């Protein structure tokens, strides 16, 4: 066959098999990271839980455990298309609508990814990759809190004595994965109790 007639071999079935294997490994890693923590989970553990070889894990995730955790956390934050966003009523108190939207979004993310976020924080003292993930998460949360605080200020919802920076600090703390973990996991609050507490705390601390 002439060289010009040759085409690179590509199999849709092989690509789909690789995708399924990647998801299988990722989901097994997610369970182990949540149950055992990051430091105590090894790539061999993940391979055994997924029913594949260690080599297969590294083929799917060449960066090893750090890449696996990044993929697991990203999928949880994004929701993988599985979770519907919290529905926000269009009528009633406009401040309540804003709170419902703010708190609903953050609660949805924490329900999916809060335990993994806490895992990265708890493991940050023992692992450089976890320290980087925890630092990146904290910066992203602080930036998001500032954006929300600026939005509240723009709508003139903050009390006069509350600065935008103070509002951002309060929001950063109240919706943090640490507080979420304490109330939802350690204290056993259900998600509605947690959501209502967050809204009430923001109202009492920041708003007119």
PDB file of C-alpha atoms in Angstrom:
ATOM      1  CA  UNK A   1       0.000   0.000   0.000  1.00  0.00           C
ATOM      2  CA  UNK A   2       1.385   3.416  -0.894  1.00  0.00           C
ATOM      3  CA  UNK A   3       2.565   5.464   2.069  1.00  0.00           C
ATOM      4  CA  UNK A   4       0.124   8.242   1.157  1.00  0.00           C
ATOM      5  CA  UNK A   5      -2.817   5.824   1.481  1.00  0.00           C
ATOM      6  CA  UNK A   6      -1.979   4.838   5.056  1.00  0.00           C
ATOM      7  CA  UNK A   7      -4.066   6.358   7.845  1.00  0.00           C
ATOM      8  CA  UNK A   8      -3.426   6.377  11.583  1.00  0.00           C
ATOM      9  CA  UNK A   9      -5.394   3.601  13.260  1.00  0.00           C
ATOM     10  CA  UNK A  10      -8.323   4.938  15.290  1.00  0.00           C
ATOM     11  CA  UNK A  11     -10.970   2.823  16.962  1.00  0.00           C
ATOM     12  CA  UNK A  12     -14.103   4.362  18.498  1.00  0.00           C
ATOM     13  CA  UNK A  13     -14.490   1.213  20.588  1.00  0.00           C
ATOM     14  CA  UNK A  14     -10.959   1.556  21.923  1.00  0.00           C
ATOM     15  CA  UNK A  15     -11.532   5.242  22.746  1.00  0.00           C
ATOM     16  CA  UNK A  16     -14.791   4.419  24.525  1.00  0.00           C
ATOM     17  CA  UNK A  17     -13.081   1.619  26.458  1.00  0.00           C
ATOM     18  CA  UNK A  18     -10.330   4.019  27.547  1.00  0.00           C
ATOM     19  CA  UNK A  19     -12.932   6.580  28.631  1.00  0.00           C
ATOM     20  CA  UNK A  20     -14.817   3.996  30.687  1.00  0.00           C
ATOM     21  CA  UNK A  21     -11.619   2.780  32.303  1.00  0.00           C
ATOM     22  CA  UNK A  22     -10.680   6.341  33.192  1.00  0.00           C
ATOM     23  CA  UNK A  23     -14.077   6.912  34.825  1.00  0.00           C
ATOM     24  CA  UNK A  24     -13.849   3.586  36.663  1.00  0.00           C
ATOM     25  CA  UNK A  25     -10.449   4.496  38.074  1.00  0.00           C
ATOM     26  CA  UNK A  26     -11.545   8.041  38.932  1.00  0.00           C
ATOM     27  CA  UNK A  27     -14.644   6.858  40.802  1.00  0.00           C
ATOM     28  CA  UNK A  28     -12.671   4.257  42.746  1.00  0.00           C
ATOM     29  CA  UNK A  29     -10.133   6.924  43.714  1.00  0.00           C
ATOM     30  CA  UNK A  30     -12.896   9.279  44.839  1.00  0.00           C
ATOM     31  CA  UNK A  31     -14.298   6.669  47.230  1.00  0.00           C
ATOM     32  CA  UNK A  32     -10.876   5.941  48.679  1.00  0.00           C
ATOM     33  CA  UNK A  33      -9.896   9.596  49.076  1.00  0.00           C
ATOM     34  CA  UNK A  34     -13.122  10.210  51.002  1.00  0.00           C
ATOM     35  CA  UNK A  35     -12.928   7.038  53.130  1.00  0.00           C
ATOM     36  CA  UNK A  36      -9.178   6.890  53.814  1.00  0.00           C
ATOM     37  CA  UNK A  37      -7.871  10.350  53.050  1.00  0.00           C
ATOM     38  CA  UNK A  38      -5.284  11.309  50.467  1.00  0.00           C
ATOM     39  CA  UNK A  39      -2.092  10.352  52.264  1.00  0.00           C
ATOM     40  CA  UNK A  40      -3.284   6.842  53.183  1.00  0.00           C
ATOM     41  CA  UNK A  41      -4.500   6.067  49.650  1.00  0.00           C
ATOM     42  CA  UNK A  42      -1.990   4.592  47.211  1.00  0.00           C
ATOM     43  CA  UNK A  43      -2.182   4.062  43.468  1.00  0.00           C
ATOM     44  CA  UNK A  44      -2.159   0.313  44.161  1.00  0.00           C
ATOM     45  CA  UNK A  45      -5.204   0.760  46.409  1.00  0.00           C
ATOM     46  CA  UNK A  46      -6.972   2.581  43.593  1.00  0.00           C
ATOM     47  CA  UNK A  47      -6.067  -0.128  41.087  1.00  0.00           C
ATOM     48  CA  UNK A  48      -7.381  -2.862  43.375  1.00  0.00           C
ATOM     49  CA  UNK A  49     -10.622  -0.971  44.067  1.00  0.00           C
ATOM     50  CA  UNK A  50     -11.142  -0.381  40.339  1.00  0.00           C
ATOM     51  CA  UNK A  51     -10.255  -3.975  39.420  1.00  0.00           C
ATOM     52  CA  UNK A  52      -7.423  -2.956  37.084  1.00  0.00           C
ATOM     53  CA  UNK A  53      -3.649  -3.097  37.126  1.00  0.00           C
ATOM     54  CA  UNK A  54      -1.439  -0.380  38.565  1.00  0.00           C
ATOM     55  CA  UNK A  55      -0.060   0.103  35.068  1.00  0.00           C
ATOM     56  CA  UNK A  56      -3.578   0.803  33.794  1.00  0.00           C
ATOM     57  CA  UNK A  57      -4.025   3.506  36.423  1.00  0.00           C
ATOM     58  CA  UNK A  58      -0.829   5.229  35.316  1.00  0.00           C
ATOM     59  CA  UNK A  59      -1.823   4.869  31.668  1.00  0.00           C
ATOM     60  CA  UNK A  60      -5.090   6.658  32.403  1.00  0.00           C
ATOM     61  CA  UNK A  61      -3.493   9.169  34.798  1.00  0.00           C
ATOM     62  CA  UNK A  62       0.238   9.574  34.041  1.00  0.00           C
ATOM     63  CA  UNK A  63       0.546  12.093  36.865  1.00  0.00           C
ATOM     64  CA  UNK A  64      -0.371   9.427  39.392  1.00  0.00           C
ATOM     65  CA  UNK A  65      -2.184  10.157  42.620  1.00  0.00           C
ATOM     66  CA  UNK A  66      -1.943  13.949  42.380  1.00  0.00           C
ATOM     67  CA  UNK A  67      -3.516  13.979  38.916  1.00  0.00           C
ATOM     68  CA  UNK A  68      -6.183  11.565  40.122  1.00  0.00           C
ATOM     69  CA  UNK A  69      -7.121  13.813  43.024  1.00  0.00           C
ATOM     70  CA  UNK A  70      -7.253  16.858  40.764  1.00  0.00           C
ATOM     71  CA  UNK A  71      -9.565  15.006  38.373  1.00  0.00           C
ATOM     72  CA  UNK A  72     -11.772  13.728  41.195  1.00  0.00           C
ATOM     73  CA  UNK A  73     -12.089  17.165  42.789  1.00  0.00           C
ATOM     74  CA  UNK A  74     -12.747  18.921  39.463  1.00  0.00           C
ATOM     75  CA  UNK A  75     -15.464  16.408  38.558  1.00  0.00           C
ATOM     76  CA  UNK A  76     -17.111  16.853  41.961  1.00  0.00           C
ATOM     77  CA  UNK A  77     -17.058  20.650  41.757  1.00  0.00           C
ATOM     78  CA  UNK A  78     -18.420  20.684  38.214  1.00  0.00           C
ATOM     79  CA  UNK A  79     -21.021  18.070  39.064  1.00  0.00           C
ATOM     80  CA  UNK A  80     -20.234  15.942  36.002  1.00  0.00           C
ATOM     81  CA  UNK A  81     -23.627  16.981  34.632  1.00  0.00           C
ATOM     82  CA  UNK A  82     -25.376  14.822  37.215  1.00  0.00           C
ATOM     83  CA  UNK A  83     -26.821  17.383  39.622  1.00  0.00           C
ATOM     84  CA  UNK A  84     -29.466  19.948  38.782  1.00  0.00           C
ATOM     85  CA  UNK A  85     -28.880  23.479  40.100  1.00  0.00           C
ATOM     86  CA  UNK A  86     -30.909  24.709  43.030  1.00  0.00           C
ATOM     87  CA  UNK A  87     -34.131  26.307  41.819  1.00  0.00           C
ATOM     88  CA  UNK A  88     -34.540  29.931  42.903  1.00  0.00           C
ATOM     89  CA  UNK A  89     -38.082  31.338  43.226  1.00  0.00           C
ATOM     90  CA  UNK A  90     -38.717  34.426  41.103  1.00  0.00           C
ATOM     91  CA  UNK A  91     -41.256  36.086  43.395  1.00  0.00           C
ATOM     92  CA  UNK A  92     -41.144  37.275  47.007  1.00  0.00           C
ATOM     93  CA  UNK A  93     -38.494  39.250  48.896  1.00  0.00           C
ATOM     94  CA  UNK A  94     -35.677  40.246  46.469  1.00  0.00           C
ATOM     95  CA  UNK A  95     -33.083  39.925  49.242  1.00  0.00           C
ATOM     96  CA  UNK A  96     -34.308  36.403  49.929  1.00  0.00           C
ATOM     97  CA  UNK A  97     -33.981  35.588  46.239  1.00  0.00           C
ATOM     98  CA  UNK A  98     -30.372  36.803  46.241  1.00  0.00           C
ATOM     99  CA  UNK A  99     -29.613  34.770  49.369  1.00  0.00           C
ATOM    100  CA  UNK A 100     -31.295  31.696  47.910  1.00  0.00           C
ATOM    101  CA  UNK A 101     -29.176  31.996  44.790  1.00  0.00           C
ATOM    102  CA  UNK A 102     -25.899  32.633  46.608  1.00  0.00           C
ATOM    103  CA  UNK A 103     -26.351  30.005  49.293  1.00  0.00           C
ATOM    104  CA  UNK A 104     -28.002  27.513  46.973  1.00  0.00           C
ATOM    105  CA  UNK A 105     -25.046  27.539  44.594  1.00  0.00           C
ATOM    106  CA  UNK A 106     -22.402  27.236  47.316  1.00  0.00           C
ATOM    107  CA  UNK A 107     -24.348  24.483  49.081  1.00  0.00           C
ATOM    108  CA  UNK A 108     -24.715  22.496  45.860  1.00  0.00           C
ATOM    109  CA  UNK A 109     -20.945  22.657  45.307  1.00  0.00           C
ATOM    110  CA  UNK A 110     -20.183  21.691  48.911  1.00  0.00           C
ATOM    111  CA  UNK A 111     -22.610  18.779  48.801  1.00  0.00           C
ATOM    112  CA  UNK A 112     -20.694  17.396  45.837  1.00  0.00           C
ATOM    113  CA  UNK A 113     -17.144  18.376  46.703  1.00  0.00           C
ATOM    114  CA  UNK A 114     -16.994  19.569  50.315  1.00  0.00           C
ATOM    115  CA  UNK A 115     -15.598  16.327  51.719  1.00  0.00           C
ATOM    116  CA  UNK A 116     -12.838  16.269  49.098  1.00  0.00           C
ATOM    117  CA  UNK A 117     -12.039  19.923  49.761  1.00  0.00           C
ATOM    118  CA  UNK A 118     -11.705  19.114  53.461  1.00  0.00           C
ATOM    119  CA  UNK A 119      -9.487  16.146  52.581  1.00  0.00           C
ATOM    120  CA  UNK A 120      -7.063  18.427  50.738  1.00  0.00           C
ATOM    121  CA  UNK A 121      -6.997  20.851  53.678  1.00  0.00           C
ATOM    122  CA  UNK A 122      -6.436  18.102  56.248  1.00  0.00           C
ATOM    123  CA  UNK A 123      -3.667  16.537  54.150  1.00  0.00           C
ATOM    124  CA  UNK A 124      -1.908  19.807  53.305  1.00  0.00           C
ATOM    125  CA  UNK A 125       0.562  19.534  56.167  1.00  0.00           C
ATOM    126  CA  UNK A 126       1.781  16.111  55.026  1.00  0.00           C
ATOM    127  CA  UNK A 127       1.850  16.425  51.247  1.00  0.00           C
ATOM    128  CA  UNK A 128       3.109  19.159  48.918  1.00  0.00           C
ATOM    129  CA  UNK A 129       0.484  18.456  46.247  1.00  0.00           C
ATOM    130  CA  UNK A 130      -2.296  18.703  48.825  1.00  0.00           C
ATOM    131  CA  UNK A 131      -0.838  21.947  50.132  1.00  0.00           C
ATOM    132  CA  UNK A 132      -0.971  23.336  46.603  1.00  0.00           C
ATOM    133  CA  UNK A 133      -4.557  22.160  46.092  1.00  0.00           C
ATOM    134  CA  UNK A 134      -5.615  23.601  49.452  1.00  0.00           C
ATOM    135  CA  UNK A 135      -3.932  26.948  48.739  1.00  0.00           C
ATOM    136  CA  UNK A 136      -5.494  27.155  45.279  1.00  0.00           C
ATOM    137  CA  UNK A 137      -8.903  26.327  46.722  1.00  0.00           C
ATOM    138  CA  UNK A 138      -8.573  28.963  49.435  1.00  0.00           C
ATOM    139  CA  UNK A 139      -7.586  31.625  46.889  1.00  0.00           C
ATOM    140  CA  UNK A 140     -10.488  30.729  44.620  1.00  0.00           C
ATOM    141  CA  UNK A 141     -12.918  30.818  47.560  1.00  0.00           C
ATOM    142  CA  UNK A 142     -11.597  34.195  48.710  1.00  0.00           C
ATOM    143  CA  UNK A 143     -11.959  35.636  45.203  1.00  0.00           C
ATOM    144  CA  UNK A 144     -15.495  34.298  44.934  1.00  0.00           C
ATOM    145  CA  UNK A 145     -16.381  35.730  48.353  1.00  0.00           C
ATOM    146  CA  UNK A 146     -15.071  39.140  47.271  1.00  0.00           C
ATOM    147  CA  UNK A 147     -17.152  39.004  44.082  1.00  0.00           C
ATOM    148  CA  UNK A 148     -20.275  38.224  46.113  1.00  0.00           C
ATOM    149  CA  UNK A 149     -19.488  40.977  48.627  1.00  0.00           C
ATOM    150  CA  UNK A 150     -19.037  43.489  45.826  1.00  0.00           C
ATOM    151  CA  UNK A 151     -22.373  42.395  44.396  1.00  0.00           C
ATOM    152  CA  UNK A 152     -24.113  42.933  47.734  1.00  0.00           C
ATOM    153  CA  UNK A 153     -22.504  46.358  48.014  1.00  0.00           C
ATOM    154  CA  UNK A 154     -23.523  47.270  44.463  1.00  0.00           C
ATOM    155  CA  UNK A 155     -27.140  46.469  45.330  1.00  0.00           C
ATOM    156  CA  UNK A 156     -26.779  48.540  48.536  1.00  0.00           C
ATOM    157  CA  UNK A 157     -27.643  45.551  50.711  1.00  0.00           C
ATOM    158  CA  UNK A 158     -24.722  45.809  53.162  1.00  0.00           C
ATOM    159  CA  UNK A 159     -25.208  47.671  56.421  1.00  0.00           C
ATOM    160  CA  UNK A 160     -23.361  51.031  56.412  1.00  0.00           C
ATOM    161  CA  UNK A 161     -20.770  49.920  58.945  1.00  0.00           C
ATOM    162  CA  UNK A 162     -19.880  46.786  56.968  1.00  0.00           C
ATOM    163  CA  UNK A 163     -17.033  47.224  54.486  1.00  0.00           C
ATOM    164  CA  UNK A 164     -16.790  45.129  51.349  1.00  0.00           C
ATOM    165  CA  UNK A 165     -13.657  43.477  52.743  1.00  0.00           C
ATOM    166  CA  UNK A 166     -15.422  42.604  56.000  1.00  0.00           C
ATOM    167  CA  UNK A 167     -18.349  41.191  54.056  1.00  0.00           C
ATOM    168  CA  UNK A 168     -15.965  39.108  51.932  1.00  0.00           C
ATOM    169  CA  UNK A 169     -14.258  37.796  55.070  1.00  0.00           C
ATOM    170  CA  UNK A 170     -17.588  36.738  56.577  1.00  0.00           C
ATOM    171  CA  UNK A 171     -18.738  35.038  53.372  1.00  0.00           C
ATOM    172  CA  UNK A 172     -15.367  33.298  52.977  1.00  0.00           C
ATOM    173  CA  UNK A 173     -15.736  31.865  56.488  1.00  0.00           C
ATOM    174  CA  UNK A 174     -19.430  31.012  56.573  1.00  0.00           C
ATOM    175  CA  UNK A 175     -19.447  28.988  53.340  1.00  0.00           C
ATOM    176  CA  UNK A 176     -16.025  27.415  53.877  1.00  0.00           C
ATOM    177  CA  UNK A 177     -15.622  23.630  53.560  1.00  0.00           C
ATOM    178  CA  UNK A 178     -14.387  23.553  57.172  1.00  0.00           C
ATOM    179  CA  UNK A 179     -17.625  25.019  58.561  1.00  0.00           C
ATOM    180  CA  UNK A 180     -19.659  22.879  56.175  1.00  0.00           C
ATOM    181  CA  UNK A 181     -17.856  19.748  57.372  1.00  0.00           C
ATOM    182  CA  UNK A 182     -18.358  20.592  61.052  1.00  0.00           C
ATOM    183  CA  UNK A 183     -22.087  21.187  60.720  1.00  0.00           C
ATOM    184  CA  UNK A 184     -23.035  18.608  58.095  1.00  0.00           C
ATOM    185  CA  UNK A 185     -20.667  15.766  59.024  1.00  0.00           C
ATOM    186  CA  UNK A 186     -19.671  16.211  62.645  1.00  0.00           C
ATOM    187  CA  UNK A 187     -22.856  17.780  64.019  1.00  0.00           C
ATOM    188  CA  UNK A 188     -25.159  15.824  61.727  1.00  0.00           C
ATOM    189  CA  UNK A 189     -27.229  18.730  60.387  1.00  0.00           C
ATOM    190  CA  UNK A 190     -29.293  17.977  57.310  1.00  0.00           C
ATOM    191  CA  UNK A 191     -28.751  20.072  54.208  1.00  0.00           C
ATOM    192  CA  UNK A 192     -31.800  22.293  54.778  1.00  0.00           C
ATOM    193  CA  UNK A 193     -30.693  23.108  58.330  1.00  0.00           C
ATOM    194  CA  UNK A 194     -27.255  24.007  57.036  1.00  0.00           C
ATOM    195  CA  UNK A 195     -28.583  26.112  54.155  1.00  0.00           C
ATOM    196  CA  UNK A 196     -31.013  28.019  56.395  1.00  0.00           C
ATOM    197  CA  UNK A 197     -28.287  28.684  58.975  1.00  0.00           C
ATOM    198  CA  UNK A 198     -25.974  30.105  56.326  1.00  0.00           C
ATOM    199  CA  UNK A 199     -28.688  32.417  55.027  1.00  0.00           C
ATOM    200  CA  UNK A 200     -29.638  33.542  58.553  1.00  0.00           C
ATOM    201  CA  UNK A 201     -25.974  34.157  59.455  1.00  0.00           C
ATOM    202  CA  UNK A 202     -25.358  36.259  56.353  1.00  0.00           C
ATOM    203  CA  UNK A 203     -28.506  38.282  57.025  1.00  0.00           C
ATOM    204  CA  UNK A 204     -27.633  38.888  60.668  1.00  0.00           C
ATOM    205  CA  UNK A 205     -23.964  39.648  60.051  1.00  0.00           C
ATOM    206  CA  UNK A 206     -24.059  41.768  56.896  1.00  0.00           C
ATOM    207  CA  UNK A 207     -27.407  42.918  55.604  1.00  0.00           C
ATOM    208  CA  UNK A 208     -29.835  45.688  56.403  1.00  0.00           C
TER     209      UNK A 208
END
